[in-house]
Amino acid sequence: MTSALGFEIPSDPTMWIVTVLAGVAIFFTYNFLFAFGPDKTKDGLSFPPEPPGKHWLWGHAPLLPNDGTHFDLKFLEMAQQMNNASVFTVQLPIFKRMIIVADPDIIHHITVSKNYHKSWTYKFLIFGPQSIVRTHGDEWLVQRKTFVFGFTPTYLKDMVTTMCSKLERYLKVLDQDATNARTPASDMLHRAQIFTSDVIVQVALGEDWGDSYDEKSDFLENIGNPYLAGFGNKQTSKLMEARSWLNEMAFLSNALMSHPLTYIFGFAERQRLKELTKQVNELFGDVLERRLNEFKTDEGKMDVPAGKDICSLAIATMKKGSGGKTFSLTPEEKINVIEQLKTFYFAGNDTTATTIAWASWLLSQHPEVMTKLRKELDQKNIFKGFKNDNAIEGLAKNGPTYDQLNDCPYLDAVIKETLRLYPPASTGRYVADPEESYNNQYKLGGAVLYVNPFIMHRLPQYWENPNDFQPDRFVGLTSDMYSHKFLPFSKGKRDCLGKYFAMIEAKLAVAALVQRYDMTCYDEKETVGTRITSYPIGGAKVYLTLRSSSGK
C-alpha cells in the first residue's frame, strides 16, 4: 500500500509496530542529541557567530580531531579562520551549543561577575559528584573552607622541605637517564610524574608511596611503559591503574562530542568505570581511615596529630566544627573527603607534571633563556654548584626555601610563560536561563560556556608574538597588568585551589633541572593532547647531559 505522499505503508502489523517504534526512537534520539532550544532571547540577541564548515546533521563535530590531539588546537584554528575571533559558537551532538570564550571581558563576566555554575560536562570526570570541581553553593563553600588552608602560602612554606626530599629521588632517576647510553631521550612528562605524584601523596595524603622505586609490580611491567615499570609498590600500582583508566575516560569524554553513539551505547565502558571507581574509592578510603586512626585517643575522641598533611588538616577542621564533641565521620562525609582526595591527586599531579615537562621542552630549544635563568639562580644562591655529582644529597636540609624561590622574577616569568603557551586546563560553565546574555551583545543561556585560555593566550590582540616563548614579557609586570588575559588557573571564587602549590612545585623542579642538566630537544613538533588536563602527547622528550660531564 502506498500513501498519498508516495511512502510505502507496511501491510504486516508487526512491521507497523517496528516502523512506529523506529520513528519514535529516531524522534527522541534527535531531540536528545540535537534539540538546541531557541536561537534568540526575547530581546532578539543571538548566540555568537559560528565558524564555517558545519555539517547539516552533526554540526561541527566532524571537524574535531579523533586522534587524541586536543580539541583546543582545532578551536584555535577556527578562531584564526574567523579573523582571530575571541568568542564563537560551535554546535555538537550531546553538548548541543558550546560557546568558545577567549575574550577577557566575557570571561570576567562568566567567572567573576556572574560566577555561573560549573557545566554539566564535568560529569564525565570520575572525581565523583561531590568533588569540589563539580559542587555549587553552600556545599562547595564548606568544602573550600575545609581544605583551603593546606593550599595557602603559609602552609606551603613548611612543605618546601618535603618537596626537596622528593626532588632528591626525582633527580636520581634523571641522573640515570643522563648517564645511560641506552636512554635515547628522557620522557620529561613521565619523569615529572614521579616527582609530582611523590609530592602530592606525601603532602595531601600523609603517606610515602615512592619509597620502592626499584621494586617491580606485575601491573606496571605488563602495561609496557618503561617509566612505570620501575616505579611503585602495591598501592602505587593500583593508583597507576586508576590513572590509566582516567586517561582513557578523558579521551572518551572528547569522543562523546564527535561520536554520540558511544555516549548512548557505551554500556561496557560505563560498567568498567563503575568498577574502577569502586576500586579507587577503596584505595583512598583506606588512606582516610589511616589518618582518622591517627587522631583517635584512648577515650575515643580525636586529637590533632603532629603531621600536617592536607587530609589531616581537613579532618582537624571538621573536628573543630563539631564543637569538641566525640567526633566521627558519617559514610556520606567519608565519601565527600575521598572525592576531594581523588581530585587533589589526579588533577594536581597532572597540572604540575605537564608544566614541568613543557618548561623543560621549551628551555631545551631556547639556550639563551636557560643561560639567563642560570645567572639569576646563581645570583640568588639557588642550587648554585648543583652540577657537582654529589650535590643532590641532603636536599631536604639544603634546598631553597619558599621565599627564596619566589624571589626569582625570571624563574617566575619562565613558569608563567610556559603556562601561557600551555595552560593545563580550561573551565566549563553553564546557565540554563534562556534569556541570559552578555552586555546586550550575545545570548549565553542554554549553551555550555567553554572558557578557553589556550586560545586567549595565543590571540595577537592580547599578546605580542603570541606563539613565541618570551619569558621577558612577564618581567617587571604586576599581576593586575595582565590578570584578565592570563588565565592558567581560572579566576574568581572558583579559581584553582592548588595554584600556589603548583607554582612553587614547578619553580623548584625547573630550577633544579636547569642547574643540573644541559637539555637538548628531541622533537620540536610536540603537540597537545588531552586527558585529565592537557599534556604533551610525545612526552616532551629531551636529551639530558649532566653539566659536570659537559664542563659547562
Coordinates of C-alpha atoms in Angstrom, one line a residue:
M1 CA 0.0 0.0 0.0
T2 CA 1.2 3.5 -0.9
S3 CA 0.3 6.7 0.9
A4 CA -0.8 9.9 -0.8
L5 CA 2.7 11.2 -0.3
G6 CA 4.2 8.3 -2.0
F7 CA 5.6 6.4 1.0
E8 CA 5.2 2.6 1.2
I9 CA 2.9 1.7 4.0
P10 CA 3.6 -1.7 5.7
S11 CA 0.7 -4.2 5.5
D12 CA 2.1 -6.5 8.1
P13 CA 1.1 -5.5 11.7
T14 CA 4.5 -6.5 13.0
M15 CA 6.1 -4.2 10.5
W16 CA 3.7 -1.4 11.6
I17 CA 4.9 -1.8 15.2
V18 CA 8.6 -1.9 14.2
T19 CA 8.1 1.2 12.0
V20 CA 6.4 3.2 14.7
L21 CA 8.9 2.2 17.3
A22 CA 11.8 3.2 15.0
G23 CA 10.2 6.5 14.3
V24 CA 9.7 7.2 18.0
A25 CA 13.3 6.2 18.7
I26 CA 14.6 8.5 15.9
F27 CA 12.4 11.3 17.2
F28 CA 13.6 11.1 20.8
T29 CA 17.2 10.5 19.8
Y30 CA 17.2 13.5 17.5
N31 CA 15.7 15.7 20.3
F32 CA 18.2 14.3 22.8
L33 CA 21.2 14.9 20.7
F34 CA 20.3 18.0 18.7
A35 CA 17.4 19.9 20.4
F36 CA 19.2 23.2 20.6
G37 CA 16.5 25.4 22.0
P38 CA 15.6 29.0 20.9
D39 CA 18.2 30.8 18.8
K40 CA 17.5 34.2 20.3
T41 CA 16.4 35.9 23.5
K42 CA 13.1 37.8 23.7
D43 CA 15.1 40.9 23.1
G44 CA 16.5 39.5 19.8
L45 CA 20.0 38.7 21.0
S46 CA 21.7 35.8 19.2
F47 CA 24.5 33.5 20.1
P48 CA 28.0 34.4 18.9
P49 CA 28.8 33.7 15.3
E50 CA 29.7 30.2 14.1
P51 CA 32.8 29.1 12.2
P52 CA 32.3 27.7 8.7
G53 CA 32.1 24.0 7.8
K54 CA 29.2 22.9 9.9
H55 CA 27.6 19.6 8.8
W56 CA 23.8 19.7 8.4
L57 CA 23.3 16.9 10.9
W58 CA 26.4 16.5 13.0
G59 CA 27.2 20.2 13.4
H60 CA 30.9 20.9 13.9
A61 CA 31.7 17.5 15.3
P62 CA 33.3 16.1 12.1
L63 CA 35.8 18.9 12.1
L64 CA 37.2 17.9 15.5
P65 CA 40.2 15.6 15.8
N66 CA 39.8 11.9 16.7
D67 CA 43.4 11.0 17.2
G68 CA 43.9 12.1 20.8
T69 CA 45.1 15.6 20.0
H70 CA 43.4 18.4 21.9
F71 CA 40.2 19.9 20.6
D72 CA 41.6 23.3 21.5
L73 CA 44.0 23.1 18.6
K74 CA 41.1 22.9 16.2
F75 CA 39.2 25.6 18.1
L76 CA 42.2 27.9 17.8
E77 CA 42.3 27.2 14.0
M78 CA 38.6 28.1 13.9
A79 CA 39.3 31.4 15.7
Q80 CA 42.0 32.2 13.3
Q81 CA 39.8 31.5 10.3
M82 CA 37.3 34.0 11.8
N83 CA 39.8 36.8 11.9
N84 CA 41.1 35.9 15.4
A85 CA 37.6 35.7 16.9
S86 CA 37.6 35.7 20.7
V87 CA 34.1 34.3 21.1
F88 CA 32.2 32.0 18.8
T89 CA 29.7 29.1 18.9
V90 CA 30.0 25.5 17.8
Q91 CA 27.2 23.0 17.5
L92 CA 27.9 19.5 18.8
P93 CA 25.8 16.4 19.4
I94 CA 25.1 15.8 23.2
F95 CA 26.8 19.1 24.1
K96 CA 24.5 20.9 21.6
R97 CA 25.6 24.5 21.6
M98 CA 29.0 25.3 23.0
I99 CA 30.3 28.9 23.2
I100 CA 34.1 29.1 23.0
V101 CA 35.1 32.1 25.1
A102 CA 38.6 33.6 24.8
D103 CA 37.6 37.2 25.4
P104 CA 39.0 38.6 28.8
D105 CA 35.9 40.7 29.5
I106 CA 33.4 38.0 28.8
I107 CA 35.5 35.5 30.8
H108 CA 35.4 38.0 33.7
H109 CA 31.6 38.2 33.4
I110 CA 31.3 34.4 33.4
T111 CA 33.8 33.5 36.2
V112 CA 33.7 36.6 38.4
S113 CA 30.8 38.9 37.9
K114 CA 28.2 36.2 37.5
N115 CA 30.2 33.1 38.7
Y116 CA 28.0 30.8 36.7
H117 CA 27.8 27.2 37.9
K118 CA 30.2 24.6 36.6
S119 CA 28.9 22.9 33.4
W120 CA 27.2 19.5 33.5
T121 CA 30.0 18.3 31.3
Y122 CA 32.1 17.7 34.4
K123 CA 30.1 14.5 35.0
F124 CA 32.5 12.8 32.5
L125 CA 35.3 13.1 35.1
I126 CA 35.4 10.3 37.7
F127 CA 36.3 12.5 40.6
G128 CA 32.7 12.0 41.8
P129 CA 29.6 14.1 42.2
Q130 CA 30.8 15.6 45.5
S131 CA 34.2 16.6 44.1
I132 CA 34.9 20.3 44.7
V133 CA 35.2 20.8 40.9
R134 CA 31.6 19.9 40.5
T135 CA 29.7 21.1 43.5
H136 CA 28.0 24.5 43.9
G137 CA 26.7 26.9 46.5
D138 CA 26.9 26.1 50.2
E139 CA 28.2 22.6 49.6
W140 CA 31.1 24.0 47.6
L141 CA 31.8 26.7 50.1
V142 CA 32.0 24.2 53.0
Q143 CA 34.5 22.1 51.0
R144 CA 36.6 25.1 50.1
K145 CA 36.8 26.2 53.7
T146 CA 37.6 22.7 54.9
F147 CA 40.6 22.2 52.6
V148 CA 41.8 25.7 51.7
F149 CA 44.5 26.0 54.5
G150 CA 46.5 23.2 53.0
F151 CA 47.0 25.2 49.8
T152 CA 47.8 28.6 51.3
P153 CA 51.3 30.1 51.1
T154 CA 51.5 29.9 54.9
Y155 CA 51.2 26.1 54.8
L156 CA 53.3 25.7 51.7
K157 CA 56.3 27.4 53.3
D158 CA 56.7 24.4 55.6
M159 CA 56.1 21.9 52.7
V160 CA 59.0 23.0 50.5
T161 CA 61.3 20.9 52.7
T162 CA 59.2 17.9 51.9
M163 CA 59.2 18.8 48.2
C164 CA 63.0 18.9 48.3
S165 CA 63.3 15.4 49.8
K166 CA 61.1 14.1 46.9
L167 CA 63.2 16.2 44.4
E168 CA 66.2 14.2 45.5
R169 CA 64.6 10.9 44.4
Y170 CA 63.4 12.5 41.2
L171 CA 66.9 13.8 40.2
K172 CA 68.5 10.4 40.9
V173 CA 66.2 8.9 38.3
L174 CA 67.1 11.6 35.8
D175 CA 70.8 11.2 36.6
Q176 CA 70.4 7.6 35.4
D177 CA 68.9 8.9 32.2
A178 CA 71.7 11.4 31.7
T179 CA 74.4 8.8 32.2
N180 CA 72.7 5.8 30.5
A181 CA 73.8 5.5 26.8
R182 CA 70.8 3.2 26.2
T183 CA 68.3 6.0 27.1
P184 CA 67.9 7.9 23.8
A185 CA 65.9 10.7 25.3
S186 CA 64.1 11.3 28.6
D187 CA 60.3 11.4 28.6
M188 CA 60.0 14.5 30.8
L189 CA 56.3 14.1 31.3
H190 CA 56.6 10.6 32.8
R191 CA 59.6 11.6 34.8
A192 CA 57.9 14.7 36.2
Q193 CA 55.0 12.5 37.3
I194 CA 57.5 10.6 39.5
F195 CA 58.1 13.8 41.3
T196 CA 54.6 15.3 41.4
S197 CA 53.0 12.0 42.4
D198 CA 55.5 11.5 45.2
V199 CA 54.9 15.1 46.5
I200 CA 51.1 15.1 46.4
V201 CA 50.8 11.7 48.1
Q202 CA 53.0 12.9 50.9
V203 CA 51.6 16.4 51.3
A204 CA 48.0 15.7 50.6
L205 CA 47.6 12.2 51.9
G206 CA 50.3 12.0 54.5
E207 CA 51.9 8.8 53.0
D208 CA 55.0 7.8 51.2
W209 CA 54.3 5.6 48.2
G210 CA 57.5 6.3 46.4
D211 CA 59.9 4.5 48.7
S212 CA 60.1 1.4 46.5
Y213 CA 61.3 2.9 43.2
D214 CA 63.4 -0.1 42.4
E215 CA 60.6 -2.7 43.1
K216 CA 58.7 -4.2 40.2
S217 CA 55.0 -4.9 40.0
D218 CA 53.2 -7.1 37.6
F219 CA 50.8 -4.4 36.5
L220 CA 53.4 -1.8 35.9
E221 CA 55.6 -4.1 33.9
N222 CA 52.8 -5.5 31.8
I223 CA 51.4 -2.2 30.6
G224 CA 54.6 -1.7 28.6
N225 CA 55.7 1.6 30.0
P226 CA 59.4 1.6 31.0
Y227 CA 58.9 4.6 33.2
L228 CA 56.2 2.9 35.3
A229 CA 57.9 -0.5 35.3
G230 CA 60.4 0.8 37.9
F231 CA 58.0 2.8 40.0
G232 CA 56.0 1.7 42.8
N233 CA 54.7 -0.7 45.4
K234 CA 51.2 -2.3 45.6
Q235 CA 49.4 0.9 46.4
T236 CA 51.2 2.8 43.6
S237 CA 50.4 0.0 41.2
K238 CA 46.6 0.3 41.9
L239 CA 46.9 4.1 41.6
M240 CA 48.7 3.9 38.3
E241 CA 46.0 1.5 37.0
A242 CA 43.4 4.0 38.0
R243 CA 45.3 6.8 36.2
S244 CA 45.4 4.7 33.0
W245 CA 41.6 4.4 33.1
L246 CA 41.2 8.1 33.9
N247 CA 43.2 9.0 30.9
E248 CA 41.1 6.6 28.8
M249 CA 38.0 8.2 30.1
A250 CA 39.2 11.6 29.3
F251 CA 39.7 10.5 25.7
L252 CA 36.2 9.1 25.8
S253 CA 34.7 12.3 27.0
N254 CA 36.2 14.0 24.0
A255 CA 34.8 11.3 21.7
L256 CA 31.3 11.9 23.1
M257 CA 31.3 15.2 21.2
S258 CA 32.1 13.7 17.8
H259 CA 30.8 10.2 18.4
P260 CA 27.4 10.5 20.2
L261 CA 26.6 6.8 19.6
T262 CA 29.4 6.0 22.0
Y263 CA 27.6 8.1 24.6
I264 CA 24.3 6.2 24.0
F265 CA 25.6 2.6 23.7
G266 CA 28.8 2.6 25.8
F267 CA 27.4 0.2 28.3
A268 CA 30.6 -1.8 28.8
E269 CA 32.6 1.4 29.3
R270 CA 30.1 2.6 31.9
Q271 CA 30.3 -0.7 33.8
R272 CA 34.1 -0.7 33.8
L273 CA 34.0 2.9 35.0
K274 CA 31.7 1.9 37.9
E275 CA 34.0 -0.9 38.9
L276 CA 37.1 1.2 38.7
T277 CA 35.5 4.0 40.7
K278 CA 34.8 1.5 43.4
Q279 CA 38.5 0.4 43.5
V280 CA 39.8 3.9 43.6
N281 CA 37.4 4.8 46.3
E282 CA 38.6 1.9 48.4
L283 CA 42.2 2.9 47.9
F284 CA 41.6 6.5 49.1
G285 CA 39.2 5.3 51.7
D286 CA 42.0 3.2 53.3
V287 CA 44.1 6.4 53.3
L288 CA 41.3 8.3 55.1
E289 CA 40.9 5.5 57.7
R290 CA 44.6 5.6 58.5
R291 CA 44.5 9.4 59.0
L292 CA 41.4 9.1 61.2
N293 CA 43.1 6.4 63.3
E294 CA 46.0 8.7 64.0
F295 CA 43.5 11.1 65.6
K296 CA 41.9 8.7 68.0
T297 CA 42.8 8.8 71.7
D298 CA 42.1 6.1 74.3
E299 CA 38.8 7.8 75.2
G300 CA 37.6 7.5 71.6
K301 CA 37.9 11.2 70.9
M302 CA 40.1 12.9 68.4
D303 CA 43.3 14.9 68.8
V304 CA 45.2 16.8 66.1
P305 CA 48.2 14.7 65.1
A306 CA 51.7 16.1 64.7
G307 CA 51.6 15.6 60.9
K308 CA 50.2 18.4 58.8
D309 CA 49.2 16.7 55.6
I310 CA 46.2 18.2 53.9
C311 CA 43.9 15.3 54.7
S312 CA 44.7 15.6 58.4
L313 CA 44.2 19.3 58.3
A314 CA 40.8 18.8 56.8
I315 CA 39.9 16.3 59.5
A316 CA 41.0 18.7 62.1
T317 CA 38.9 21.4 60.6
M318 CA 35.9 19.1 60.6
K319 CA 36.6 18.1 64.2
K320 CA 36.7 21.7 65.2
G321 CA 33.4 22.3 63.6
S322 CA 31.9 19.5 65.7
G323 CA 32.2 21.7 68.8
G324 CA 34.6 19.5 70.6
K325 CA 32.2 16.6 71.0
T326 CA 33.1 13.0 70.2
F327 CA 34.0 13.1 66.6
S328 CA 33.5 10.6 63.7
L329 CA 32.7 10.9 60.0
T330 CA 29.4 9.5 58.6
P331 CA 29.7 7.3 55.5
E332 CA 28.5 10.3 53.4
E333 CA 31.2 12.6 54.9
K334 CA 33.8 10.0 54.2
I335 CA 32.8 9.8 50.6
N336 CA 33.0 13.6 50.4
V337 CA 36.5 13.6 51.7
I338 CA 37.5 10.7 49.5
E339 CA 36.3 12.5 46.4
Q340 CA 38.4 15.6 47.3
L341 CA 41.5 13.4 47.8
K342 CA 41.0 11.9 44.4
T343 CA 40.6 15.3 42.9
F344 CA 43.7 16.7 44.6
Y345 CA 45.8 13.7 43.5
F346 CA 44.7 13.3 39.9
A347 CA 44.2 17.0 39.0
G348 CA 47.1 18.3 41.0
N349 CA 49.6 15.7 39.8
D350 CA 48.8 16.2 36.2
T351 CA 48.8 20.0 36.3
T352 CA 52.3 20.4 37.7
A353 CA 53.8 17.5 35.8
T354 CA 52.7 18.8 32.5
T355 CA 54.0 22.3 33.4
I356 CA 57.4 20.9 34.3
A357 CA 57.5 18.8 31.1
W358 CA 56.5 21.7 28.9
A359 CA 59.0 24.1 30.6
S360 CA 61.9 21.5 30.0
W361 CA 60.9 21.1 26.4
L362 CA 60.7 24.9 25.8
L363 CA 64.0 25.6 27.6
S364 CA 65.8 22.9 25.6
Q365 CA 65.0 24.9 22.4
H366 CA 66.0 28.3 23.9
P367 CA 69.5 28.1 25.4
E368 CA 69.6 31.9 25.7
V369 CA 66.7 31.7 28.2
M370 CA 68.4 28.9 30.1
T371 CA 71.6 30.9 30.4
K372 CA 69.7 33.9 31.7
L373 CA 67.8 31.8 34.2
R374 CA 71.0 30.1 35.4
K375 CA 72.5 33.5 36.0
E376 CA 69.6 34.6 38.2
L377 CA 69.6 31.3 40.1
D378 CA 73.4 31.6 40.8
Q379 CA 72.9 35.2 42.0
K380 CA 70.1 34.1 44.4
N381 CA 72.3 31.1 45.5
I382 CA 69.6 28.6 44.4
F383 CA 71.2 25.3 43.5
K384 CA 74.4 27.0 42.9
G385 CA 77.1 24.5 42.2
F386 CA 74.4 21.9 41.6
K387 CA 76.3 20.4 38.7
N388 CA 78.6 18.7 41.1
D389 CA 77.9 14.9 41.1
N390 CA 77.0 14.7 44.8
A391 CA 75.1 18.0 45.1
I392 CA 71.7 16.3 45.3
E393 CA 72.4 14.6 48.6
G394 CA 70.7 16.1 51.6
L395 CA 68.3 18.4 49.6
A396 CA 65.7 18.2 52.4
K397 CA 68.1 20.2 54.6
N398 CA 70.0 22.2 52.0
G399 CA 67.4 23.1 49.4
P400 CA 65.9 26.5 48.7
T401 CA 63.1 28.0 50.8
Y402 CA 59.7 29.1 49.6
D403 CA 60.7 32.8 49.9
Q404 CA 63.9 32.2 48.0
L405 CA 62.1 30.6 45.1
N406 CA 59.6 33.4 45.0
D407 CA 62.4 36.0 45.0
C408 CA 63.4 35.0 41.5
P409 CA 61.5 37.1 39.0
Y410 CA 62.9 35.5 35.9
L411 CA 62.2 32.0 37.2
D412 CA 58.6 33.2 37.8
A413 CA 58.5 34.6 34.3
V414 CA 59.7 31.3 32.8
I415 CA 56.9 29.3 34.6
K416 CA 54.2 31.9 33.6
E417 CA 55.3 31.9 30.0
T418 CA 55.1 28.1 30.0
L419 CA 51.6 28.3 31.4
R420 CA 50.6 31.0 28.9
L421 CA 51.6 28.8 25.9
Y422 CA 50.4 25.5 27.5
P423 CA 47.7 26.2 30.2
P424 CA 46.9 22.9 31.9
A425 CA 43.1 23.2 31.8
S426 CA 40.0 25.2 30.8
T427 CA 36.7 25.5 32.7
G428 CA 33.2 24.9 31.6
R429 CA 30.2 26.9 32.9
Y430 CA 26.5 26.7 32.2
V431 CA 23.4 28.8 32.7
A432 CA 20.0 27.3 32.0
D433 CA 18.1 30.6 31.8
P434 CA 17.4 31.1 28.0
E435 CA 17.3 34.8 28.5
E436 CA 20.8 35.1 30.0
S437 CA 23.1 37.3 27.9
Y438 CA 26.3 39.3 27.9
N439 CA 26.3 43.1 27.8
N440 CA 23.4 43.3 25.3
Q441 CA 25.7 41.6 22.7
Y442 CA 25.3 37.8 22.9
K443 CA 22.9 35.3 24.1
L444 CA 24.5 32.9 26.6
G445 CA 21.6 31.0 28.2
G446 CA 21.2 27.3 27.3
A447 CA 24.8 26.8 26.0
V448 CA 27.9 25.3 27.5
L449 CA 30.3 28.2 28.1
Y450 CA 33.8 26.9 27.4
V451 CA 36.3 29.4 28.9
N452 CA 39.4 28.8 26.8
P453 CA 42.7 30.2 28.0
F454 CA 44.6 28.2 25.3
I455 CA 43.0 30.3 22.6
M456 CA 43.1 33.6 24.5
H457 CA 46.8 33.2 25.3
R458 CA 47.5 32.9 21.5
L459 CA 45.5 35.7 20.1
P460 CA 47.6 38.7 18.8
Q461 CA 45.1 41.3 20.1
Y462 CA 46.1 40.3 23.6
W463 CA 49.7 39.1 23.3
E464 CA 52.5 40.3 21.1
N465 CA 54.1 37.5 19.2
P466 CA 51.7 35.1 20.9
N467 CA 53.3 31.8 19.7
D468 CA 56.8 32.7 20.7
F469 CA 58.4 31.6 24.0
Q470 CA 59.4 35.0 25.5
P471 CA 59.5 35.0 29.4
D472 CA 60.7 38.6 29.4
R473 CA 57.2 39.7 28.6
F474 CA 56.3 39.0 32.3
V475 CA 59.3 40.6 33.9
G476 CA 58.5 43.8 35.7
L477 CA 54.7 43.4 35.3
T478 CA 52.4 43.3 38.2
S479 CA 49.6 40.7 38.1
D480 CA 46.9 43.3 37.7
M481 CA 48.6 44.4 34.4
Y482 CA 47.8 41.0 32.7
S483 CA 45.4 39.3 35.1
H484 CA 42.3 39.4 32.8
K485 CA 44.1 37.9 29.8
F486 CA 46.4 35.4 31.6
L487 CA 44.3 32.5 32.9
P488 CA 46.2 29.3 33.7
F489 CA 44.3 28.8 36.9
S490 CA 40.9 30.3 36.2
K491 CA 39.5 33.4 38.0
G492 CA 37.1 34.4 40.7
K493 CA 35.8 32.3 43.6
R494 CA 36.1 29.1 41.6
D495 CA 39.8 29.6 40.7
C496 CA 42.2 26.7 41.2
L497 CA 42.6 25.8 44.8
G498 CA 46.1 24.5 44.2
K499 CA 47.5 27.4 42.2
Y500 CA 50.2 28.3 44.8
F501 CA 51.1 24.7 45.3
A502 CA 51.5 24.2 41.5
M503 CA 53.7 27.3 41.1
I504 CA 56.1 26.6 43.9
E505 CA 56.5 22.9 42.9
A506 CA 57.1 23.8 39.3
K507 CA 59.6 26.5 40.3
L508 CA 61.5 24.1 42.5
A509 CA 61.7 21.4 39.8
V510 CA 62.6 23.7 36.9
A511 CA 65.3 25.5 38.9
A512 CA 66.9 22.1 39.8
L513 CA 66.7 20.8 36.2
V514 CA 68.3 24.0 34.7
Q515 CA 71.1 24.0 37.3
R516 CA 72.0 20.3 37.0
Y517 CA 71.5 19.4 33.3
D518 CA 72.0 20.6 29.8
M519 CA 68.9 19.8 27.8
T520 CA 68.6 19.3 24.0
C521 CA 65.2 19.0 22.3
Y522 CA 64.3 15.6 20.9
D523 CA 61.3 16.6 18.8
E524 CA 60.4 20.2 18.1
K525 CA 57.0 19.1 16.7
E526 CA 55.5 18.2 20.1
T527 CA 51.7 18.6 20.2
V528 CA 49.0 18.9 22.8
G529 CA 46.7 16.1 23.8
T530 CA 44.0 15.8 26.5
R531 CA 43.2 13.5 29.4
I532 CA 42.6 14.9 32.9
T533 CA 44.5 18.0 31.8
S534 CA 46.2 18.9 28.5
Y535 CA 49.6 17.3 28.1
P536 CA 52.4 16.8 25.6
I537 CA 51.5 13.7 23.6
G538 CA 55.1 12.7 22.9
G539 CA 56.2 13.2 26.5
A540 CA 58.1 16.4 25.8
K541 CA 61.3 14.4 25.4
V542 CA 64.7 15.9 25.8
Y543 CA 68.3 14.7 25.8
L544 CA 69.8 15.2 29.3
T545 CA 73.5 15.7 30.0
L546 CA 75.0 16.3 33.4
R547 CA 76.6 19.7 33.4
S548 CA 79.6 18.2 35.3
S549 CA 80.2 16.0 32.2
S550 CA 79.8 18.7 29.7
G551 CA 82.0 21.1 31.7
K552 CA 79.5 23.9 31.4

